[in-house]
PDB file of C-alpha atoms and ligand atoms in Angstrom:
ATOM      1  CA  MET A   1       0.000   0.000   0.000  1.00  0.00           C
ATOM      2  CA  THR A   2       1.847   3.055  -1.218  1.00  0.00           C
ATOM      3  CA  ARG A   3       0.502   6.493  -0.617  1.00  0.00           C
ATOM      4  CA  LEU A   4       2.219   9.152  -2.652  1.00  0.00           C
ATOM      5  CA  GLU A   5       3.272  12.493  -1.226  1.00  0.00           C
ATOM      6  CA  ILE A   6       1.915  15.119  -3.587  1.00  0.00           C
ATOM      7  CA  GLU A   7       3.147  18.714  -4.034  1.00  0.00           C
ATOM      8  CA  GLN A   8       1.188  21.287  -5.988  1.00  0.00           C
ATOM      9  CA  ILE A   9       3.146  23.979  -7.829  1.00  0.00           C
ATOM     10  CA  PRO A  10       1.258  26.902  -9.355  1.00  0.00           C
ATOM     11  CA  VAL A  11       3.032  28.163 -12.494  1.00  0.00           C
ATOM     12  CA  LEU A  12       2.403  30.565 -15.375  1.00  0.00           C
ATOM     13  CA  ARG A  13      -0.976  32.255 -15.226  1.00  0.00           C
ATOM     14  CA  ASP A  14      -3.167  29.443 -13.928  1.00  0.00           C
ATOM     15  CA  ASN A  15      -1.386  26.096 -14.437  1.00  0.00           C
ATOM     16  CA  TYR A  16      -0.795  23.507 -11.735  1.00  0.00           C
ATOM     17  CA  VAL A  17       2.218  21.208 -11.913  1.00  0.00           C
ATOM     18  CA  TYR A  18       2.405  18.280  -9.483  1.00  0.00           C
ATOM     19  CA  LEU A  19       5.253  16.403  -7.856  1.00  0.00           C
ATOM     20  CA  LEU A  20       4.539  12.812  -6.828  1.00  0.00           C
ATOM     21  CA  HIS A  21       6.915  11.177  -4.387  1.00  0.00           C
ATOM     22  CA  ASP A  22       6.984   7.539  -3.363  1.00  0.00           C
ATOM     23  CA  PRO A  23       8.536   7.559   0.118  1.00  0.00           C
ATOM     24  CA  THR A  24       9.324   3.834  -0.060  1.00  0.00           C
ATOM     25  CA  SER A  25      11.565   3.912  -3.114  1.00  0.00           C
ATOM     26  CA  GLY A  26      12.339   7.605  -3.429  1.00  0.00           C
ATOM     27  CA  ALA A  27      10.936   7.647  -6.973  1.00  0.00           C
ATOM     28  CA  THR A  28       9.631  11.115  -7.845  1.00  0.00           C
ATOM     29  CA  ALA A  29       7.587  12.209 -10.841  1.00  0.00           C
ATOM     30  CA  VAL A  30       6.466  15.551 -12.133  1.00  0.00           C
ATOM     31  CA  VAL A  31       3.128  15.726 -13.922  1.00  0.00           C
ATOM     32  CA  ASP A  32       2.878  18.138 -16.879  1.00  0.00           C
ATOM     33  CA  PRO A  33       5.847  20.429 -16.240  1.00  0.00           C
ATOM     34  CA  ALA A  34       4.885  23.595 -18.087  1.00  0.00           C
ATOM     35  CA  VAL A  35       8.199  25.110 -17.070  1.00  0.00           C
ATOM     36  CA  ALA A  36      11.320  23.692 -15.412  1.00  0.00           C
ATOM     37  CA  GLU A  37      12.536  26.257 -12.904  1.00  0.00           C
ATOM     38  CA  PRO A  38       9.746  26.177 -10.279  1.00  0.00           C
ATOM     39  CA  VAL A  39       9.904  22.376 -10.435  1.00  0.00           C
ATOM     40  CA  GLU A  40      13.659  22.395  -9.781  1.00  0.00           C
ATOM     41  CA  GLU A  41      13.164  24.764  -6.862  1.00  0.00           C
ATOM     42  CA  ARG A  42      10.486  22.626  -5.240  1.00  0.00           C
ATOM     43  CA  LEU A  43      12.537  19.456  -5.739  1.00  0.00           C
ATOM     44  CA  ALA A  44      15.498  21.111  -4.002  1.00  0.00           C
ATOM     45  CA  LEU A  45      13.274  22.293  -1.166  1.00  0.00           C
ATOM     46  CA  LYS A  46      11.902  18.781  -0.615  1.00  0.00           C
ATOM     47  CA  GLY A  47      15.254  17.077  -1.156  1.00  0.00           C
ATOM     48  CA  TRP A  48      13.810  14.862  -3.876  1.00  0.00           C
ATOM     49  CA  THR A  49      15.435  13.727  -7.112  1.00  0.00           C
ATOM     50  CA  LEU A  50      13.286  13.629 -10.205  1.00  0.00           C
ATOM     51  CA  THR A  51      13.030  10.179 -11.800  1.00  0.00           C
ATOM     52  CA  HIS A  52      10.014  10.533 -14.124  1.00  0.00           C
ATOM     53  CA  ILE A  53       8.158  13.109 -16.174  1.00  0.00           C
ATOM     54  CA  LEU A  54       4.513  12.188 -16.794  1.00  0.00           C
ATOM     55  CA  ASN A  55       2.661  14.011 -19.559  1.00  0.00           C
ATOM     56  CA  THR A  56      -1.087  13.949 -20.042  1.00  0.00           C
ATOM     57  CA  HIS A  57      -0.981  15.580 -23.486  1.00  0.00           C
ATOM     58  CA  HIS A  58       1.256  17.424 -25.880  1.00  0.00           C
ATOM     59  CA  HIS A  59       0.302  21.080 -25.290  1.00  0.00           C
ATOM     60  CA  ASP A  60       3.170  23.451 -24.512  1.00  0.00           C
ATOM     61  CA  ASP A  61       1.797  24.459 -21.127  1.00  0.00           C
ATOM     62  CA  HIS A  62       2.120  20.791 -20.101  1.00  0.00           C
ATOM     63  CA  THR A  63       5.399  19.783 -21.746  1.00  0.00           C
ATOM     64  CA  GLY A  64       7.415  23.027 -21.916  1.00  0.00           C
ATOM     65  CA  GLY A  65       9.776  21.921 -19.124  1.00  0.00           C
ATOM     66  CA  ASN A  66      10.263  18.340 -20.363  1.00  0.00           C
ATOM     67  CA  LEU A  67      13.642  18.648 -22.045  1.00  0.00           C
ATOM     68  CA  ALA A  68      15.340  20.828 -19.437  1.00  0.00           C
ATOM     69  CA  LEU A  69      14.180  18.545 -16.597  1.00  0.00           C
ATOM     70  CA  LYS A  70      15.042  15.385 -18.510  1.00  0.00           C
ATOM     71  CA  GLN A  71      18.534  16.662 -19.134  1.00  0.00           C
ATOM     72  CA  ARG A  72      19.160  17.877 -15.609  1.00  0.00           C
ATOM     73  CA  TYR A  73      17.939  14.771 -13.754  1.00  0.00           C
ATOM     74  CA  ASN A  74      18.183  12.111 -16.446  1.00  0.00           C
ATOM     75  CA  ALA A  75      14.462  11.528 -15.831  1.00  0.00           C
ATOM     76  CA  ARG A  76      12.349   9.231 -17.994  1.00  0.00           C
ATOM     77  CA  VAL A  77       9.605  10.919 -20.011  1.00  0.00           C
ATOM     78  CA  VAL A  78       6.293   9.033 -20.080  1.00  0.00           C
ATOM     79  CA  GLY A  79       3.532   9.913 -22.537  1.00  0.00           C
ATOM     80  CA  ALA A  80       0.829   8.549 -24.774  1.00  0.00           C
ATOM     81  CA  ARG A  81       1.821   6.252 -27.614  1.00  0.00           C
ATOM     82  CA  GLY A  82      -0.672   8.117 -29.767  1.00  0.00           C
ATOM     83  CA  ASP A  83       1.200  11.362 -29.092  1.00  0.00           C
ATOM     84  CA  SER A  84       4.748  10.014 -29.386  1.00  0.00           C
ATOM     85  CA  GLN A  85       5.569  12.475 -32.179  1.00  0.00           C
ATOM     86  CA  ARG A  86       4.398  15.441 -30.121  1.00  0.00           C
ATOM     87  CA  ILE A  87       5.741  14.773 -26.601  1.00  0.00           C
ATOM     88  CA  PRO A  88       9.247  16.273 -26.296  1.00  0.00           C
ATOM     89  CA  GLY A  89      11.834  13.711 -25.186  1.00  0.00           C
ATOM     90  CA  ILE A  90       9.406  10.794 -24.813  1.00  0.00           C
ATOM     91  CA  ASP A  91      11.067   7.568 -23.591  1.00  0.00           C
ATOM     92  CA  LEU A  92       8.208   5.350 -22.474  1.00  0.00           C
ATOM     93  CA  GLN A  93       5.030   5.173 -24.558  1.00  0.00           C
ATOM     94  CA  VAL A  94       1.873   4.116 -22.718  1.00  0.00           C
ATOM     95  CA  ALA A  95      -1.702   3.424 -23.781  1.00  0.00           C
ATOM     96  CA  ASP A  96      -5.144   2.833 -22.318  1.00  0.00           C
ATOM     97  CA  GLY A  97      -5.175   0.146 -19.634  1.00  0.00           C
ATOM     98  CA  ASP A  98      -1.396   0.072 -19.168  1.00  0.00           C
ATOM     99  CA  SER A  99      -0.110   0.173 -15.658  1.00  0.00           C
ATOM    100  CA  PHE A 100       2.759   2.464 -14.850  1.00  0.00           C
ATOM    101  CA  LEU A 101       4.844   1.973 -11.709  1.00  0.00           C
ATOM    102  CA  LEU A 102       6.337   4.964  -9.935  1.00  0.00           C
ATOM    103  CA  GLY A 103       8.627   3.118  -7.564  1.00  0.00           C
ATOM    104  CA  SER A 104       6.165   1.018  -5.591  1.00  0.00           C
ATOM    105  CA  ALA A 105       3.120   3.133  -6.515  1.00  0.00           C
ATOM    106  CA  ALA A 106       1.021   1.666  -9.298  1.00  0.00           C
ATOM    107  CA  SER A 107      -1.016   3.774 -11.660  1.00  0.00           C
ATOM    108  CA  MET A 108      -3.391   2.929 -14.435  1.00  0.00           C
ATOM    109  CA  VAL A 109      -3.247   4.830 -17.699  1.00  0.00           C
ATOM    110  CA  MET A 110      -6.631   5.866 -19.082  1.00  0.00           C
ATOM    111  CA  ALA A 111      -7.122   7.140 -22.629  1.00  0.00           C
ATOM    112  CA  VAL A 112      -9.353  10.219 -22.418  1.00  0.00           C
ATOM    113  CA  PRO A 113      -9.507  11.726 -25.922  1.00  0.00           C
ATOM    114  CA  GLY A 114     -11.382  14.980 -26.504  1.00  0.00           C
ATOM    115  CA  HIS A 115      -9.249  17.998 -25.570  1.00  0.00           C
ATOM    116  CA  THR A 116      -6.571  16.352 -27.733  1.00  0.00           C
ATOM    117  CA  LEU A 117      -6.790  12.961 -29.424  1.00  0.00           C
ATOM    118  CA  GLY A 118      -3.841  11.481 -27.536  1.00  0.00           C
ATOM    119  CA  HIS A 119      -4.848  12.775 -24.098  1.00  0.00           C
ATOM    120  CA  ILE A 120      -4.320  10.334 -21.212  1.00  0.00           C
ATOM    121  CA  ALA A 121      -4.949  10.400 -17.465  1.00  0.00           C
ATOM    122  CA  TYR A 122      -3.000   8.684 -14.678  1.00  0.00           C
ATOM    123  CA  TRP A 123      -5.018   7.057 -11.899  1.00  0.00           C
ATOM    124  CA  PHE A 124      -3.176   6.056  -8.703  1.00  0.00           C
ATOM    125  CA  PRO A 125      -5.749   3.915  -6.860  1.00  0.00           C
ATOM    126  CA  GLU A 126      -3.818   3.523  -3.600  1.00  0.00           C
ATOM    127  CA  SER A 127      -3.447   7.291  -3.329  1.00  0.00           C
ATOM    128  CA  LEU A 128      -6.960   7.938  -4.648  1.00  0.00           C
ATOM    129  CA  ALA A 129      -5.366  10.462  -6.994  1.00  0.00           C
ATOM    130  CA  LEU A 130      -6.344  11.204 -10.575  1.00  0.00           C
ATOM    131  CA  PHE A 131      -4.107  13.337 -12.791  1.00  0.00           C
ATOM    132  CA  CYS A 132      -6.324  14.272 -15.689  1.00  0.00           C
ATOM    133  CA  GLY A 133      -4.576  17.239 -17.322  1.00  0.00           C
ATOM    134  CA  ASP A 134      -7.054  19.292 -19.338  1.00  0.00           C
ATOM    135  CA  THR A 135      -9.804  16.663 -19.599  1.00  0.00           C
ATOM    136  CA  LEU A 136     -11.747  17.224 -16.378  1.00  0.00           C
ATOM    137  CA  PHE A 137     -11.499  20.508 -14.478  1.00  0.00           C
ATOM    138  CA  ALA A 138     -13.102  21.539 -11.209  1.00  0.00           C
ATOM    139  CA  MET A 139     -16.647  22.256 -12.440  1.00  0.00           C
ATOM    140  CA  GLY A 140     -15.448  22.254 -16.031  1.00  0.00           C
ATOM    141  CA  CYS A 141     -13.786  20.313 -18.819  1.00  0.00           C
ATOM    142  CA  GLY A 142     -11.208  21.067 -21.501  1.00  0.00           C
ATOM    143  CA  ARG A 143     -12.075  22.616 -24.836  1.00  0.00           C
ATOM    144  CA  LEU A 144     -12.472  20.219 -27.724  1.00  0.00           C
ATOM    145  CA  PHE A 145      -9.433  21.159 -29.794  1.00  0.00           C
ATOM    146  CA  GLU A 146      -9.071  17.780 -31.515  1.00  0.00           C
ATOM    147  CA  GLY A 147     -11.780  15.377 -30.415  1.00  0.00           C
ATOM    148  CA  SER A 148     -15.542  15.170 -30.854  1.00  0.00           C
ATOM    149  CA  PRO A 149     -18.263  15.625 -28.237  1.00  0.00           C
ATOM    150  CA  GLU A 150     -18.874  11.845 -28.418  1.00  0.00           C
ATOM    151  CA  GLN A 151     -15.239  11.158 -27.530  1.00  0.00           C
ATOM    152  CA  MET A 152     -15.099  13.711 -24.721  1.00  0.00           C
ATOM    153  CA  TRP A 153     -18.373  12.557 -23.167  1.00  0.00           C
ATOM    154  CA  ALA A 154     -17.135   8.951 -23.219  1.00  0.00           C
ATOM    155  CA  SER A 155     -13.856  10.059 -21.626  1.00  0.00           C
ATOM    156  CA  LEU A 156     -15.675  11.980 -18.895  1.00  0.00           C
ATOM    157  CA  LEU A 157     -17.920   8.989 -18.185  1.00  0.00           C
ATOM    158  CA  LYS A 158     -14.823   6.846 -17.645  1.00  0.00           C
ATOM    159  CA  LEU A 159     -13.471   9.343 -15.131  1.00  0.00           C
ATOM    160  CA  ARG A 160     -16.885   9.735 -13.504  1.00  0.00           C
ATOM    161  CA  GLY A 161     -16.857   6.010 -12.764  1.00  0.00           C
ATOM    162  CA  LEU A 162     -13.814   6.171 -10.472  1.00  0.00           C
ATOM    163  CA  PRO A 163     -14.388   5.912  -6.687  1.00  0.00           C
ATOM    164  CA  ASP A 164     -16.196   8.750  -4.848  1.00  0.00           C
ATOM    165  CA  ASP A 165     -13.217   9.745  -2.755  1.00  0.00           C
ATOM    166  CA  THR A 166     -10.890  10.099  -5.742  1.00  0.00           C
ATOM    167  CA  MET A 167      -9.193  13.481  -5.708  1.00  0.00           C
ATOM    168  CA  VAL A 168      -9.155  15.217  -9.070  1.00  0.00           C
ATOM    169  CA  PHE A 169      -5.795  16.893  -9.705  1.00  0.00           C
ATOM    170  CA  CYS A 170      -6.471  18.910 -12.834  1.00  0.00           C
ATOM    171  CA  ALA A 171      -3.971  21.174 -14.548  1.00  0.00           C
ATOM    172  CA  HIS A 172      -5.583  24.615 -14.327  1.00  0.00           C
ATOM    173  CA  GLU A 173      -7.191  26.935 -11.787  1.00  0.00           C
ATOM    174  CA  TYR A 174     -10.279  27.770 -13.852  1.00  0.00           C
ATOM    175  CA  THR A 175     -12.773  27.018 -11.115  1.00  0.00           C
ATOM    176  CA  GLN A 176     -14.239  30.436 -10.423  1.00  0.00           C
ATOM    177  CA  SER A 177     -15.185  31.138 -14.021  1.00  0.00           C
ATOM    178  CA  ASN A 178     -16.382  27.547 -14.434  1.00  0.00           C
ATOM    179  CA  ALA A 179     -18.592  28.112 -11.396  1.00  0.00           C
ATOM    180  CA  ARG A 180     -20.228  31.204 -12.879  1.00  0.00           C
ATOM    181  CA  PHE A 181     -21.047  29.216 -15.985  1.00  0.00           C
ATOM    182  CA  ALA A 182     -22.286  26.186 -14.027  1.00  0.00           C
ATOM    183  CA  ARG A 183     -24.717  28.386 -12.099  1.00  0.00           C
ATOM    184  CA  MET A 184     -26.275  29.559 -15.352  1.00  0.00           C
ATOM    185  CA  VAL A 185     -26.869  25.956 -16.405  1.00  0.00           C
ATOM    186  CA  GLU A 186     -28.291  24.718 -13.086  1.00  0.00           C
ATOM    187  CA  ARG A 187     -29.721  27.537 -11.014  1.00  0.00           C
ATOM    188  CA  ASP A 188     -31.457  25.331  -8.447  1.00  0.00           C
ATOM    189  CA  ASN A 189     -28.655  22.896  -7.656  1.00  0.00           C
ATOM    190  CA  GLU A 190     -28.068  23.344  -3.894  1.00  0.00           C
ATOM    191  CA  ASP A 191     -24.749  21.471  -3.927  1.00  0.00           C
ATOM    192  CA  LEU A 192     -23.553  23.784  -6.670  1.00  0.00           C
ATOM    193  CA  LEU A 193     -24.581  26.956  -4.855  1.00  0.00           C
ATOM    194  CA  ALA A 194     -22.848  25.792  -1.667  1.00  0.00           C
ATOM    195  CA  ARG A 195     -19.713  24.930  -3.601  1.00  0.00           C
ATOM    196  CA  ILE A 196     -19.623  28.328  -5.271  1.00  0.00           C
ATOM    197  CA  ASP A 197     -19.592  30.049  -1.854  1.00  0.00           C
ATOM    198  CA  ASP A 198     -16.731  27.821  -0.784  1.00  0.00           C
ATOM    199  CA  ILE A 199     -14.779  28.534  -3.963  1.00  0.00           C
ATOM    200  CA  ASP A 200     -15.254  32.284  -3.735  1.00  0.00           C
ATOM    201  CA  ALA A 201     -14.031  32.193  -0.136  1.00  0.00           C
ATOM    202  CA  ARG A 202     -10.956  30.222  -1.088  1.00  0.00           C
ATOM    203  CA  ARG A 203     -10.078  32.396  -4.055  1.00  0.00           C
ATOM    204  CA  SER A 204     -10.487  35.570  -2.051  1.00  0.00           C
ATOM    205  CA  ARG A 205      -7.689  34.247   0.178  1.00  0.00           C
ATOM    206  CA  ASN A 206      -5.727  33.202  -2.924  1.00  0.00           C
ATOM    207  CA  LEU A 207      -6.015  29.500  -2.027  1.00  0.00           C
ATOM    208  CA  PRO A 208      -6.254  26.756  -4.668  1.00  0.00           C
ATOM    209  CA  THR A 209      -9.629  25.115  -5.350  1.00  0.00           C
ATOM    210  CA  VAL A 210      -7.831  22.086  -6.798  1.00  0.00           C
ATOM    211  CA  PRO A 211      -7.782  19.160  -6.100  1.00  0.00           C
ATOM    212  CA  SER A 212     -11.452  18.422  -5.590  1.00  0.00           C
ATOM    213  CA  PRO A 213     -13.236  15.180  -4.679  1.00  0.00           C
ATOM    214  CA  LEU A 214     -14.790  13.352  -7.604  1.00  0.00           C
ATOM    215  CA  ALA A 215     -18.037  12.943  -5.647  1.00  0.00           C
ATOM    216  CA  LEU A 216     -18.359  16.739  -5.593  1.00  0.00           C
ATOM    217  CA  GLU A 217     -17.672  16.975  -9.335  1.00  0.00           C
ATOM    218  CA  ARG A 218     -20.450  14.463  -9.955  1.00  0.00           C
ATOM    219  CA  THR A 219     -22.985  16.627  -8.177  1.00  0.00           C
ATOM    220  CA  THR A 220     -21.798  20.066  -9.364  1.00  0.00           C
ATOM    221  CA  ASN A 221     -19.879  19.818 -12.653  1.00  0.00           C
ATOM    222  CA  PRO A 222     -22.320  20.365 -15.543  1.00  0.00           C
ATOM    223  CA  PHE A 223     -19.994  18.549 -17.959  1.00  0.00           C
ATOM    224  CA  LEU A 224     -20.318  15.357 -15.897  1.00  0.00           C
ATOM    225  CA  ARG A 225     -24.091  15.830 -15.747  1.00  0.00           C
ATOM    226  CA  ALA A 226     -25.194  15.891 -19.388  1.00  0.00           C
ATOM    227  CA  ASP A 227     -27.395  12.883 -18.604  1.00  0.00           C
ATOM    228  CA  VAL A 228     -29.167  14.628 -15.699  1.00  0.00           C
ATOM    229  CA  GLU A 229     -32.563  16.101 -16.510  1.00  0.00           C
ATOM    230  CA  SER A 230     -32.042  19.421 -14.688  1.00  0.00           C
ATOM    231  CA  VAL A 231     -28.934  20.046 -16.808  1.00  0.00           C
ATOM    232  CA  LYS A 232     -30.706  19.013 -20.012  1.00  0.00           C
ATOM    233  CA  LYS A 233     -33.455  21.495 -19.220  1.00  0.00           C
ATOM    234  CA  GLY A 234     -30.876  24.119 -18.286  1.00  0.00           C
ATOM    235  CA  VAL A 235     -29.529  24.173 -21.828  1.00  0.00           C
ATOM    236  CA  GLY A 236     -32.933  23.951 -23.462  1.00  0.00           C
ATOM    237  CA  LEU A 237     -32.818  20.261 -24.374  1.00  0.00           C
ATOM    238  CA  PRO A 238     -35.295  18.477 -22.050  1.00  0.00           C
ATOM    239  CA  GLY A 239     -35.128  14.725 -22.596  1.00  0.00           C
ATOM    240  CA  GLY A 240     -32.113  15.229 -24.858  1.00  0.00           C
ATOM    241  CA  ASP A 241     -29.498  12.669 -25.709  1.00  0.00           C
ATOM    242  CA  PRO A 242     -26.471  13.101 -23.372  1.00  0.00           C
ATOM    243  CA  VAL A 243     -23.953  13.556 -26.195  1.00  0.00           C
ATOM    244  CA  ARG A 244     -26.098  16.251 -27.755  1.00  0.00           C
ATOM    245  CA  VAL A 245     -26.586  17.891 -24.355  1.00  0.00           C
ATOM    246  CA  PHE A 246     -22.859  17.687 -23.624  1.00  0.00           C
ATOM    247  CA  ALA A 247     -22.070  19.306 -27.005  1.00  0.00           C
ATOM    248  CA  GLU A 248     -24.511  22.107 -26.249  1.00  0.00           C
ATOM    249  CA  ILE A 249     -23.011  22.759 -22.786  1.00  0.00           C
ATOM    250  CA  ARG A 250     -19.530  22.861 -24.331  1.00  0.00           C
ATOM    251  CA  ARG A 251     -20.707  25.187 -27.110  1.00  0.00           C
ATOM    252  CA  ARG A 252     -22.246  27.576 -24.596  1.00  0.00           C
ATOM    253  CA  LYS A 253     -19.157  27.537 -22.399  1.00  0.00           C
ATOM    254  CA  ASP A 254     -16.934  28.315 -25.412  1.00  0.00           C
ATOM    255  CA  ALA A 255     -19.017  31.432 -26.020  1.00  0.00           C
ATOM    256  CA  PHE A 256     -19.320  32.342 -22.315  1.00  0.00           C
TER     257      PHE A 256
HETATM  258 ZN1   ZN B 301      -4.142  21.548 -23.030  1.00  0.00          ZN
HETATM  259 FE1   FE B 302      -3.463  23.315 -20.453  1.00  0.00          FE
END
């Protein structure tokens, strides 16, 4: 039973980079290093040596630090097989259903296409930690740059099926604006209204709203609720097919 120590590093405008440390073996990974320097600083502070770089997808604000960190620590870069041409410095190619071992901590790789076609998530069951990049956000989801609404909805359903107490470590602090949008979709959702108060309080003290428990996303994230009647009605599609409803929520958010 290996519980990872997890460090959250805010970088750039609103990105979160994570350090995962297995205390048993000393293995240490960084997830989606947008930039190298703040990662190096945090590693030095913790006294950890980087062994792995885990990428969820190819975008610059998730891979920009790959090469510098790889060179400095001789770390192994892990990314999606489907994105092997686009992940800088990739060493180990993984695909849906693969398990990846960080020291003694096992993770499962989940293909979650939508934001990009090669997007993957890393699920560490013993730590109840999900690293989902730009697929699922707190009360939001990533824009569909490459995939279809069908693909993204299927990806979100996979993530929605993980255990209640899973913590969702997404890659951006977009929660407050996501919350304003969510309230427009579901005005009478009590869980949502309570969560918005909590988020506003945290942001006013400059505290992160990430990670969040999956159970809370299920009850408050409109993008995980395209099959719930109140959300269907909220976007003017009562009784609508979930994929169609999901596409409409995404379309409205893009224009929000
Ligand atoms: Zn992205
Ligand atoms: Fe991003």
